[in-house]
């Protein structure tokens, strides 16, 4: 992939081409042309756009949108804890599933969902990249990959793909399940060489995500495990159905996944003070609340704007013993402790009105 400038339109673009050693291989050239056709037919805010197709000698070139930002793989590698917070992952998954739902309705299957193909723009918009091994369902067998051919990243592939069967939209659902598992636990459900991965994906049940990260909500764990069902018939019937389950319930305790260390320490001061602070922030217009993570961000619209205001890395506040309602106020304003303040720096009332 090369970064270039469109001299006519004056815009920065990305040039995608095959390695020279693949240029003379019919199967790779076919797959490359297939990527161009598949991507060119898609026009969605969460899918990397194709601008043009060109040829440089024997090398075919696809001119695509140049996405400024980084991919989910980079984000996972930069996080020393290895996993991302659930609120961020939900919003990333929302945009990813919308893109897949759009493509699936047009008969296009991605077949290679993995962290490096999920791009994150600075404004929070998610872009799905590399439909290079996508398959147009309506095309003849002559235009598909060879029978029994394994195409894609085995760590994120569905059991049916690993056994050489045709991919379906539910194969993408499985790959999304693997991606979410990796994002929330810090590792994919299975690892090893291709043969070992194939055996595990086909025969082994994944370790429940909550055993690896207790912060994952039970509902999110259920979504992931359904997506990872061995039998495609037991998975979500569509990307839209999986999207509905992710969006159906606002994430509880959203503050735990978006606050920094300062606001995290404030969390344990008691329910009465937290409730009063939230109430005051809402009356002030909610701007400060979004900055501190006290108010959940919107799930439906302006997802990109919501993600851009969030921290992907999970906060890790220390656990504190449970408090009774009688001593909650005492712990909130103990001797020598300053008055609680809201995100705007104003004094908050000690009790809810």
Tab-separated table of C-alpha atoms in Angstrom:
chain	number	residue	atom	x	y	z
A	1	UNK	CA	0.000	0.000	0.000
A	2	UNK	CA	1.395	3.404	-0.998
A	3	UNK	CA	0.341	6.926	-0.086
A	4	UNK	CA	-0.002	9.206	-3.107
A	5	UNK	CA	-1.443	12.483	-4.331
A	6	UNK	CA	-4.184	12.747	-6.959
A	7	UNK	CA	-2.756	15.546	-9.108
A	8	UNK	CA	-6.052	16.204	-10.881
A	9	UNK	CA	-8.402	16.348	-7.882
A	10	UNK	CA	-5.774	17.422	-5.367
A	11	UNK	CA	-6.532	14.768	-2.774
A	12	UNK	CA	-4.435	12.263	-0.890
A	13	UNK	CA	-5.139	8.651	-1.850
A	14	UNK	CA	-3.812	5.179	-1.108
A	15	UNK	CA	-2.542	2.898	-3.884
A	16	UNK	CA	-3.051	-0.824	-3.310
A	17	UNK	CA	-1.127	-3.282	-5.433
A	18	UNK	CA	0.162	-6.850	-5.355
A	19	UNK	CA	3.717	-7.800	-4.539
A	20	UNK	CA	5.745	-8.326	-7.716
A	21	UNK	CA	6.105	-12.053	-7.062
A	22	UNK	CA	2.310	-12.386	-7.154
A	23	UNK	CA	1.754	-10.271	-10.252
A	24	UNK	CA	2.063	-13.212	-12.653
A	25	UNK	CA	-0.113	-15.567	-10.587
A	26	UNK	CA	-3.628	-15.822	-12.084
A	27	UNK	CA	-5.287	-16.637	-8.743
A	28	UNK	CA	-3.917	-13.520	-7.041
A	29	UNK	CA	-4.640	-11.274	-10.014
A	30	UNK	CA	-8.198	-12.595	-10.060
A	31	UNK	CA	-8.570	-11.904	-6.358
A	32	UNK	CA	-7.161	-8.423	-6.811
A	33	UNK	CA	-9.641	-7.600	-9.578
A	34	UNK	CA	-12.380	-9.054	-7.424
A	35	UNK	CA	-11.454	-6.668	-4.622
A	36	UNK	CA	-11.744	-3.739	-6.983
A	37	UNK	CA	-15.194	-4.788	-8.199
A	38	UNK	CA	-16.456	-5.511	-4.713
A	39	UNK	CA	-15.193	-2.295	-3.145
A	40	UNK	CA	-16.251	-0.138	-6.102
A	41	UNK	CA	-19.849	-1.308	-5.675
A	42	UNK	CA	-19.942	-0.252	-2.020
A	43	UNK	CA	-20.749	3.286	-0.924
A	44	UNK	CA	-21.004	3.452	2.869
A	45	UNK	CA	-19.543	5.802	5.459
A	46	UNK	CA	-17.900	2.881	7.298
A	47	UNK	CA	-16.262	1.264	4.252
A	48	UNK	CA	-13.048	2.478	2.601
A	49	UNK	CA	-14.022	3.997	-0.766
A	50	UNK	CA	-12.567	2.949	-4.126
A	51	UNK	CA	-11.802	5.847	-6.467
A	52	UNK	CA	-10.211	4.226	-9.499
A	53	UNK	CA	-8.460	1.188	-10.982
A	54	UNK	CA	-5.194	1.523	-12.909
A	55	UNK	CA	-2.317	-0.520	-14.286
A	56	UNK	CA	1.426	0.010	-13.785
A	57	UNK	CA	3.052	-2.318	-16.272
A	58	UNK	CA	2.004	-5.793	-15.159
A	59	UNK	CA	0.873	-4.553	-11.759
A	60	UNK	CA	-2.812	-3.700	-11.289
A	61	UNK	CA	-3.426	-0.800	-8.902
A	62	UNK	CA	-6.534	0.167	-6.950
A	63	UNK	CA	-6.815	3.825	-5.940
A	64	UNK	CA	-8.663	4.009	-2.634
A	65	UNK	CA	-9.527	6.495	0.070
A	66	UNK	CA	-6.547	7.320	2.290
A	67	UNK	CA	-7.693	6.911	5.889
A	68	UNK	CA	-5.816	8.995	8.443
A	69	UNK	CA	-5.562	7.257	11.792
A	70	UNK	CA	-4.667	3.794	13.010
A	71	UNK	CA	-6.142	0.332	13.079
A	72	UNK	CA	-7.493	-1.734	15.955
A	73	UNK	CA	-4.388	-3.936	15.862
A	74	UNK	CA	-2.208	-0.901	16.603
A	75	UNK	CA	-4.515	0.085	19.432
A	76	UNK	CA	-4.278	-3.359	21.020
A	77	UNK	CA	-0.487	-3.401	20.646
A	78	UNK	CA	-0.134	0.023	22.289
A	79	UNK	CA	-2.240	-0.932	25.293
A	80	UNK	CA	-0.039	-2.590	27.911
A	81	UNK	CA	-3.111	-4.194	29.498
A	82	UNK	CA	-3.823	-5.884	26.174
A	83	UNK	CA	-7.559	-5.198	26.040
A	84	UNK	CA	-9.881	-2.276	25.395
A	85	UNK	CA	-12.818	-1.043	27.426
A	86	UNK	CA	-16.241	-2.377	26.595
A	87	UNK	CA	-17.946	0.924	25.886
A	88	UNK	CA	-15.390	1.736	23.182
A	89	UNK	CA	-15.599	-1.778	21.717
A	90	UNK	CA	-19.401	-1.572	21.557
A	91	UNK	CA	-19.240	1.601	19.506
A	92	UNK	CA	-16.558	0.199	17.229
A	93	UNK	CA	-18.622	-2.966	16.735
A	94	UNK	CA	-21.732	-0.888	15.991
A	95	UNK	CA	-20.073	0.779	13.005
A	96	UNK	CA	-18.412	-2.449	11.848
A	97	UNK	CA	-21.708	-4.343	11.877
A	98	UNK	CA	-23.477	-1.542	10.016
A	99	UNK	CA	-20.843	-1.769	7.293
A	100	UNK	CA	-21.154	-5.571	7.079
A	101	UNK	CA	-24.949	-5.409	7.050
A	102	UNK	CA	-24.770	-3.010	4.093
A	103	UNK	CA	-22.284	-5.244	2.220
A	104	UNK	CA	-24.174	-8.461	2.968
A	105	UNK	CA	-27.398	-7.008	1.585
A	106	UNK	CA	-25.494	-6.476	-1.674
A	107	UNK	CA	-24.193	-10.025	-1.747
A	108	UNK	CA	-20.641	-9.196	-0.645
A	109	UNK	CA	-18.890	-11.127	2.128
A	110	UNK	CA	-15.689	-9.706	3.601
A	111	UNK	CA	-14.124	-13.046	4.648
A	112	UNK	CA	-11.147	-11.448	6.419
A	113	UNK	CA	-12.353	-9.431	9.410
A	114	UNK	CA	-9.372	-8.856	11.711
A	115	UNK	CA	-7.901	-5.975	13.778
A	116	UNK	CA	-5.661	-4.621	11.005
A	117	UNK	CA	-8.650	-4.273	8.669
A	118	UNK	CA	-10.623	-2.102	11.099
A	119	UNK	CA	-9.383	1.481	10.734
A	120	UNK	CA	-10.115	4.234	13.262
A	121	UNK	CA	-10.230	7.847	12.067
A	122	UNK	CA	-9.387	10.729	14.432
A	123	UNK	CA	-13.066	11.753	14.648
A	124	UNK	CA	-14.020	8.251	15.831
A	125	UNK	CA	-15.369	6.958	12.526
A	126	UNK	CA	-14.631	3.290	11.816
A	127	UNK	CA	-13.651	2.254	8.277
A	128	UNK	CA	-13.634	-1.392	7.163
A	129	UNK	CA	-10.747	-2.032	4.776
A	130	UNK	CA	-9.477	-4.738	2.450
A	131	UNK	CA	-12.291	-6.493	0.704
A	132	UNK	CA	-9.526	-8.195	-1.286
A	133	UNK	CA	-10.829	-11.683	-0.632
A	134	UNK	CA	-14.492	-10.753	-0.698
A	135	UNK	CA	-16.758	-12.913	-2.827
A	136	UNK	CA	-19.667	-11.809	-4.970
A	137	UNK	CA	-22.299	-14.417	-4.112
A	138	UNK	CA	-24.057	-14.203	-7.466
A	139	UNK	CA	-20.908	-14.835	-9.511
A	140	UNK	CA	-20.237	-18.190	-11.145
A	141	UNK	CA	-17.948	-20.743	-9.545
A	142	UNK	CA	-15.347	-19.870	-12.167
A	143	UNK	CA	-14.869	-16.496	-10.513
A	144	UNK	CA	-14.523	-17.854	-6.985
A	145	UNK	CA	-11.457	-19.137	-5.165
A	146	UNK	CA	-10.360	-22.671	-5.920
A	147	UNK	CA	-12.316	-25.464	-4.134
A	148	UNK	CA	-10.865	-26.154	-0.701
A	149	UNK	CA	-8.802	-22.970	-0.798
A	150	UNK	CA	-8.224	-21.273	2.602
A	151	UNK	CA	-8.173	-17.522	2.090
A	152	UNK	CA	-7.857	-15.081	4.984
A	153	UNK	CA	-6.301	-14.873	8.442
A	154	UNK	CA	-6.799	-18.257	10.092
A	155	UNK	CA	-6.857	-16.868	13.640
A	156	UNK	CA	-10.097	-14.996	12.873
A	157	UNK	CA	-11.672	-17.392	10.377
A	158	UNK	CA	-14.828	-19.421	10.838
A	159	UNK	CA	-14.773	-23.243	11.073
A	160	UNK	CA	-16.415	-23.603	7.669
A	161	UNK	CA	-13.771	-21.414	6.017
A	162	UNK	CA	-10.994	-23.438	7.650
A	163	UNK	CA	-12.461	-26.639	6.189
A	164	UNK	CA	-12.554	-25.125	2.704
A	165	UNK	CA	-16.297	-24.543	2.541
A	166	UNK	CA	-17.886	-21.444	1.049
A	167	UNK	CA	-18.080	-18.418	3.308
A	168	UNK	CA	-21.483	-16.912	4.089
A	169	UNK	CA	-22.559	-13.751	5.925
A	170	UNK	CA	-22.563	-15.855	9.114
A	171	UNK	CA	-18.856	-16.511	8.531
A	172	UNK	CA	-18.284	-12.765	8.913
A	173	UNK	CA	-20.389	-12.871	12.098
A	174	UNK	CA	-18.030	-15.513	13.516
A	175	UNK	CA	-15.002	-13.369	12.647
A	176	UNK	CA	-16.588	-10.362	14.365
A	177	UNK	CA	-17.048	-12.556	17.447
A	178	UNK	CA	-13.336	-13.444	17.388
A	179	UNK	CA	-12.439	-9.765	16.974
A	180	UNK	CA	-14.604	-8.680	19.921
A	181	UNK	CA	-13.198	-11.525	22.036
A	182	UNK	CA	-9.662	-10.317	21.258
A	183	UNK	CA	-10.482	-6.655	21.943
A	184	UNK	CA	-12.078	-7.377	25.325
A	185	UNK	CA	-9.789	-10.143	26.648
A	186	UNK	CA	-6.478	-9.169	25.055
A	187	UNK	CA	-6.128	-12.364	23.019
A	188	UNK	CA	-8.015	-14.335	20.360
A	189	UNK	CA	-9.915	-17.410	21.570
A	190	UNK	CA	-7.480	-19.774	19.821
A	191	UNK	CA	-3.847	-19.629	18.721
A	192	UNK	CA	-1.273	-21.857	17.016
A	193	UNK	CA	-0.348	-22.874	13.485
A	194	UNK	CA	-2.993	-23.263	10.785
A	195	UNK	CA	-3.644	-26.950	11.478
A	196	UNK	CA	-3.899	-26.358	15.214
A	197	UNK	CA	-6.147	-23.334	14.701
A	198	UNK	CA	-8.411	-25.316	12.394
A	199	UNK	CA	-8.800	-28.110	14.961
A	200	UNK	CA	-9.555	-25.655	17.763
A	201	UNK	CA	-12.016	-23.544	15.781
A	202	UNK	CA	-13.840	-26.693	14.659
A	203	UNK	CA	-13.814	-28.705	17.915
A	204	UNK	CA	-12.969	-26.582	20.970
A	205	UNK	CA	-15.211	-24.277	22.948
A	206	UNK	CA	-13.561	-20.916	23.685
A	207	UNK	CA	-12.804	-19.938	27.268
A	208	UNK	CA	-15.713	-17.718	28.414
A	209	UNK	CA	-14.543	-14.106	28.032
A	210	UNK	CA	-15.535	-13.145	31.587
A	211	UNK	CA	-13.048	-15.692	32.955
A	212	UNK	CA	-10.302	-13.630	31.333
A	213	UNK	CA	-11.757	-10.178	32.011
A	214	UNK	CA	-14.371	-9.864	34.742
A	215	UNK	CA	-15.258	-6.338	33.583
A	216	UNK	CA	-17.014	-7.726	30.514
A	217	UNK	CA	-20.761	-7.572	31.076
A	218	UNK	CA	-22.736	-10.855	30.978
A	219	UNK	CA	-24.776	-9.557	28.043
A	220	UNK	CA	-21.688	-8.777	25.967
A	221	UNK	CA	-20.262	-12.203	26.768
A	222	UNK	CA	-23.500	-13.786	25.542
A	223	UNK	CA	-23.299	-11.805	22.280
A	224	UNK	CA	-19.710	-12.951	21.670
A	225	UNK	CA	-20.380	-16.605	22.474
A	226	UNK	CA	-23.414	-16.722	20.181
A	227	UNK	CA	-21.345	-15.239	17.357
A	228	UNK	CA	-18.702	-17.933	18.009
A	229	UNK	CA	-21.100	-20.866	17.667
A	230	UNK	CA	-19.557	-23.721	15.662
A	231	UNK	CA	-22.712	-24.320	13.630
A	232	UNK	CA	-23.541	-21.288	11.460
A	233	UNK	CA	-27.244	-21.921	12.133
A	234	UNK	CA	-26.628	-21.239	15.838
A	235	UNK	CA	-25.047	-17.832	15.185
A	236	UNK	CA	-26.833	-14.572	14.564
A	237	UNK	CA	-28.774	-14.804	11.294
A	238	UNK	CA	-27.438	-11.430	10.160
A	239	UNK	CA	-25.138	-8.559	11.081
A	240	UNK	CA	-28.264	-6.508	11.798
A	241	UNK	CA	-29.465	-9.059	14.364
A	242	UNK	CA	-26.104	-8.968	16.144
A	243	UNK	CA	-26.133	-5.171	15.997
A	244	UNK	CA	-29.567	-5.120	17.626
A	245	UNK	CA	-28.297	-7.196	20.558
A	246	UNK	CA	-25.301	-4.915	21.071
A	247	UNK	CA	-27.404	-1.754	20.934
A	248	UNK	CA	-30.479	-3.018	22.795
A	249	UNK	CA	-29.153	-2.199	26.246
A	250	UNK	CA	-27.091	0.775	27.366
A	251	UNK	CA	-23.844	-0.288	28.969
A	252	UNK	CA	-24.203	-0.315	32.781
A	253	UNK	CA	-21.606	1.521	34.860
A	254	UNK	CA	-20.315	3.344	31.801
A	255	UNK	CA	-18.199	5.563	34.031
A	256	UNK	CA	-15.910	2.646	34.853
A	257	UNK	CA	-14.837	2.346	31.221
A	258	UNK	CA	-14.397	6.008	30.333
A	259	UNK	CA	-13.057	7.810	33.347
A	260	UNK	CA	-9.398	8.567	33.888
A	261	UNK	CA	-7.627	7.863	37.134
A	262	UNK	CA	-8.837	11.073	38.781
A	263	UNK	CA	-12.528	10.530	38.116
A	264	UNK	CA	-12.142	6.810	38.831
A	265	UNK	CA	-11.012	7.540	42.379
A	266	UNK	CA	-13.985	9.853	42.772
A	267	UNK	CA	-16.331	6.998	41.811
A	268	UNK	CA	-16.020	5.211	45.140
A	269	UNK	CA	-17.246	8.124	47.245
A	270	UNK	CA	-20.823	6.922	47.403
A	271	UNK	CA	-24.023	6.751	45.441
A	272	UNK	CA	-25.605	9.905	46.884
A	273	UNK	CA	-22.801	12.220	45.838
A	274	UNK	CA	-22.493	10.619	42.387
A	275	UNK	CA	-26.211	10.976	41.785
A	276	UNK	CA	-26.173	14.641	42.809
A	277	UNK	CA	-23.163	15.380	40.590
A	278	UNK	CA	-24.861	13.746	37.596
A	279	UNK	CA	-28.025	15.713	38.259
A	280	UNK	CA	-26.159	19.016	38.433
A	281	UNK	CA	-24.150	18.251	35.285
A	282	UNK	CA	-27.319	17.436	33.377
A	283	UNK	CA	-28.829	20.789	34.417
A	284	UNK	CA	-25.667	22.508	33.171
A	285	UNK	CA	-26.187	21.018	29.711
A	286	UNK	CA	-24.295	17.749	29.914
A	287	UNK	CA	-21.056	19.006	28.291
A	288	UNK	CA	-18.940	18.436	31.364
A	289	UNK	CA	-20.656	15.125	31.968
A	290	UNK	CA	-19.525	13.751	28.633
A	291	UNK	CA	-15.961	14.789	29.352
A	292	UNK	CA	-15.916	12.893	32.655
A	293	UNK	CA	-17.841	9.848	31.463
A	294	UNK	CA	-20.673	10.199	34.015
A	295	UNK	CA	-23.318	10.229	31.287
A	296	UNK	CA	-23.440	7.402	28.730
A	297	UNK	CA	-22.714	8.456	25.163
A	298	UNK	CA	-25.394	7.994	22.475
A	299	UNK	CA	-25.660	4.504	21.032
A	300	UNK	CA	-27.625	5.213	17.872
A	301	UNK	CA	-26.604	8.437	16.107
A	302	UNK	CA	-23.304	10.285	15.739
A	303	UNK	CA	-21.391	7.212	16.799
A	304	UNK	CA	-18.175	8.598	15.368
A	305	UNK	CA	-18.436	11.754	17.470
A	306	UNK	CA	-19.169	9.645	20.524
A	307	UNK	CA	-16.135	7.422	19.988
A	308	UNK	CA	-13.867	10.420	19.461
A	309	UNK	CA	-14.676	11.575	23.008
A	310	UNK	CA	-13.924	8.209	24.576
A	311	UNK	CA	-10.836	6.492	25.917
A	312	UNK	CA	-10.222	3.114	24.295
A	313	UNK	CA	-7.987	1.923	27.116
A	314	UNK	CA	-9.809	0.554	30.102
A	315	UNK	CA	-9.408	2.378	33.403
A	316	UNK	CA	-8.543	0.186	36.373
A	317	UNK	CA	-9.741	1.837	39.596
A	318	UNK	CA	-8.886	0.016	42.836
A	319	UNK	CA	-11.667	-2.002	44.376
A	320	UNK	CA	-13.135	-0.645	47.598
A	321	UNK	CA	-15.255	-2.416	50.237
A	322	UNK	CA	-18.999	-1.909	49.886
A	323	UNK	CA	-20.479	1.010	51.835
A	324	UNK	CA	-23.777	1.161	53.668
A	325	UNK	CA	-26.233	3.953	52.989
A	326	UNK	CA	-25.570	5.218	56.525
A	327	UNK	CA	-21.863	5.809	56.055
A	328	UNK	CA	-21.983	6.753	52.351
A	329	UNK	CA	-22.244	10.450	53.201
A	330	UNK	CA	-19.409	10.201	55.728
A	331	UNK	CA	-17.074	8.571	53.209
A	332	UNK	CA	-18.078	11.170	50.627
A	333	UNK	CA	-17.058	14.076	52.918
A	334	UNK	CA	-14.643	12.696	55.473
A	335	UNK	CA	-12.549	14.873	57.824
A	336	UNK	CA	-9.998	16.943	56.016
A	337	UNK	CA	-11.345	16.011	52.574
A	338	UNK	CA	-12.213	18.839	50.131
A	339	UNK	CA	-15.751	19.408	48.917
A	340	UNK	CA	-16.630	17.242	45.863
A	341	UNK	CA	-16.485	19.093	42.564
A	342	UNK	CA	-18.093	18.440	39.219
A	343	UNK	CA	-16.268	18.183	35.865
A	344	UNK	CA	-16.592	21.951	35.345
A	345	UNK	CA	-14.776	22.656	38.627
A	346	UNK	CA	-17.897	23.884	40.494
A	347	UNK	CA	-18.951	22.722	43.914
A	348	UNK	CA	-21.516	19.925	43.864
A	349	UNK	CA	-24.244	19.613	46.514
A	350	UNK	CA	-23.653	16.969	49.147
A	351	UNK	CA	-27.129	15.534	48.696
A	352	UNK	CA	-29.517	15.148	45.835
A	353	UNK	CA	-32.258	17.781	45.859
